[in-house]
PDB file of C-alpha atoms in Angstrom:
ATOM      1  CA  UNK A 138       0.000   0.000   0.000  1.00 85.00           C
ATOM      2  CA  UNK A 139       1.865   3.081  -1.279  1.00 91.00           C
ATOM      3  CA  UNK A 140       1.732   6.234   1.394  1.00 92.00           C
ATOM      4  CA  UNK A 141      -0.808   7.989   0.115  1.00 91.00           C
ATOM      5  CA  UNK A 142      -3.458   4.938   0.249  1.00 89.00           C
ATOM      6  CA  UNK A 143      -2.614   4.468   3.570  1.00 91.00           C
ATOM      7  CA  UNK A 144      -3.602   8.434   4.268  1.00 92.00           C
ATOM      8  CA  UNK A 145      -6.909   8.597   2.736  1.00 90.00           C
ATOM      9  CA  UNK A 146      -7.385   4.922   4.300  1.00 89.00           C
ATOM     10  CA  UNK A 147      -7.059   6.562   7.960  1.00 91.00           C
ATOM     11  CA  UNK A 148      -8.368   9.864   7.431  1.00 91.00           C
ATOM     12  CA  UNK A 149     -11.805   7.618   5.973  1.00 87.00           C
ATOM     13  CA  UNK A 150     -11.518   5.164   8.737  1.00 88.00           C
ATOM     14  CA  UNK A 151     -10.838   8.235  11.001  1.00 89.00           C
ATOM     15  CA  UNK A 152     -14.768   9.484  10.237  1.00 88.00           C
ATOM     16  CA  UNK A 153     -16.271   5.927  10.341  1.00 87.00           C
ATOM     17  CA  UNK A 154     -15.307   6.250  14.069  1.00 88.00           C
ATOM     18  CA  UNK A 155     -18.073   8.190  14.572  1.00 87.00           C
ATOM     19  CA  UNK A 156     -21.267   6.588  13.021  1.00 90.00           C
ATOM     20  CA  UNK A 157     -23.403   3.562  14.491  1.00 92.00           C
ATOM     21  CA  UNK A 158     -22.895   0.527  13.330  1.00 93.00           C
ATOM     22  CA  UNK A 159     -25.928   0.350  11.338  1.00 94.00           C
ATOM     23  CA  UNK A 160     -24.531   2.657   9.018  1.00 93.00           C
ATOM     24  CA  UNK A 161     -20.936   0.681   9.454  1.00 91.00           C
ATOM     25  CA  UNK A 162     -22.663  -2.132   8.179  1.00 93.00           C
ATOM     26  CA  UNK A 163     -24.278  -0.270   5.175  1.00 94.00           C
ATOM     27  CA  UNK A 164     -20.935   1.272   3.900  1.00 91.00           C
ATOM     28  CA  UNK A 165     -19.288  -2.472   4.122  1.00 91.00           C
ATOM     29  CA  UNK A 166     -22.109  -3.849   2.106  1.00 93.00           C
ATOM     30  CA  UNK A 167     -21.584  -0.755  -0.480  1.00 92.00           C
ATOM     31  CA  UNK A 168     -17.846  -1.157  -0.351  1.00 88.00           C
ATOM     32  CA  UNK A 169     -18.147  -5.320  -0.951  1.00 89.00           C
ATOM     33  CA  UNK A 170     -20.968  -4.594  -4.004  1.00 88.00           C
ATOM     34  CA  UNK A 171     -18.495  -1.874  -5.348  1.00 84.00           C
ATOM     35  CA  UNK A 172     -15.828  -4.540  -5.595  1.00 81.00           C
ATOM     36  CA  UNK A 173     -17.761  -7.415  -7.101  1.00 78.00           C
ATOM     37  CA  UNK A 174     -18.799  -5.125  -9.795  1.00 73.00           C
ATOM     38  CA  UNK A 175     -15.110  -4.066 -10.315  1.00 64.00           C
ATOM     39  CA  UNK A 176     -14.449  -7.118 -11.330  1.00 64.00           C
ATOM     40  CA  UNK A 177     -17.288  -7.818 -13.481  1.00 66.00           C
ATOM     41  CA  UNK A 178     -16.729  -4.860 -15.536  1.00 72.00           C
ATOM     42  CA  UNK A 179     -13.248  -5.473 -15.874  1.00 73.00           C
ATOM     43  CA  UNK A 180     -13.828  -9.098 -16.850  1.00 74.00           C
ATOM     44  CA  UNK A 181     -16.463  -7.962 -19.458  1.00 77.00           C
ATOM     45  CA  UNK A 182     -14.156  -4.938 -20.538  1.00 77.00           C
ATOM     46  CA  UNK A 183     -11.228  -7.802 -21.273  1.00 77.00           C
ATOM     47  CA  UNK A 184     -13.991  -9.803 -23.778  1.00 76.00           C
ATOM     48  CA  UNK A 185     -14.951  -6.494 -25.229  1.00 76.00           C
ATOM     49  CA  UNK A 186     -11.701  -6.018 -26.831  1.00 76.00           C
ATOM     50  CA  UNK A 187     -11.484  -8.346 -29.127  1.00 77.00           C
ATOM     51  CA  UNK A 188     -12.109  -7.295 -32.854  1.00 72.00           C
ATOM     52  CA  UNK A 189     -15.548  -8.852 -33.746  1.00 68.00           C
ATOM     53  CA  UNK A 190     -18.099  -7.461 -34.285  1.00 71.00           C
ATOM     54  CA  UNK A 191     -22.040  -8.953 -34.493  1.00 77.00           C
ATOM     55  CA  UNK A 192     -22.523  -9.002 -38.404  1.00 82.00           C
ATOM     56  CA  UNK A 193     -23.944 -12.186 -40.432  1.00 86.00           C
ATOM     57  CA  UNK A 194     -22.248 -11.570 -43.685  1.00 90.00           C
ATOM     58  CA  UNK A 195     -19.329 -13.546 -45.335  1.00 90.00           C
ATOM     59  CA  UNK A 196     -15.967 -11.857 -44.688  1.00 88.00           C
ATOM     60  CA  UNK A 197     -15.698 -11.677 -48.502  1.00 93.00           C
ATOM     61  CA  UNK A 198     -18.605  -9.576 -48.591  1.00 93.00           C
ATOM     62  CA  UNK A 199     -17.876  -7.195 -45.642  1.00 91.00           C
ATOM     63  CA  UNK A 200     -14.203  -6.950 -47.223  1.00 92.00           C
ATOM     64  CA  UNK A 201     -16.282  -5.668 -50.652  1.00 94.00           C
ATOM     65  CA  UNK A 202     -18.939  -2.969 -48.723  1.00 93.00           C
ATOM     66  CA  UNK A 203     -15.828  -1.520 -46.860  1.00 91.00           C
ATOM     67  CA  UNK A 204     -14.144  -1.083 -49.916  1.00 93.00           C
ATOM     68  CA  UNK A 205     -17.330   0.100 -52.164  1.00 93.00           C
ATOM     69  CA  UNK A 206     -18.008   3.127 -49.484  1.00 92.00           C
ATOM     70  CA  UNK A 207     -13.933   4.417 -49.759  1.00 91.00           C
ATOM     71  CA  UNK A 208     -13.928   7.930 -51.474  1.00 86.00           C
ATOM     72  CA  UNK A 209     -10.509   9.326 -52.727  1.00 82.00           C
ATOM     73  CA  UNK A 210     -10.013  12.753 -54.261  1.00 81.00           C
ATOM     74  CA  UNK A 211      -7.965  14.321 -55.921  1.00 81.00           C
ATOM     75  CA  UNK A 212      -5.528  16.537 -53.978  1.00 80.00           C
ATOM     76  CA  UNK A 213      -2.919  18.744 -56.735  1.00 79.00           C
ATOM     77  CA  UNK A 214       0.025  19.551 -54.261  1.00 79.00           C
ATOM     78  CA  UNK A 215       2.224  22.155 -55.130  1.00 81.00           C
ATOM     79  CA  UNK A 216       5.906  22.877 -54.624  1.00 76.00           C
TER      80      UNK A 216
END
């Protein structure tokens, strides 16, 4: 735990001193739920970045529409 973690750890665990434990309880449930869906989200951004793409075509024929919509002009540069 690096130096500053370990600051805002106290100086949070500094002002749970102070509440009832109801409301201990609530912020470890919150904390716990926060961290399950940490991982699901990083799990699910991982098999989001693969390339594909939902898309029933043949390759062939996705290769041929990308190509089809490509517009090139013209561009005279001068020196």
């Amino acid at each position: 735990m690096t130096t500053v973690n370990r600051n805002i750890v106290n100086t949070y665990s500094g002002l749970f001193e102070g509440l009832d434990n109801f409301t201990k309880m609530e912020l470890i449930k919150r904390l716990t739920k926060s961290l399950n869906k940490e991982t699901n989200d990083t799990e699910k951004a991982f098999y989001k970045s693969f390339g594909a793409f939902p898309d029933d075509r043949p390759a062939e024929e996705i290769t041929e529409t990308i190509k089809a919509s490509r517009k090139f002009r013209e561009k005279d540069i001068n020196f």
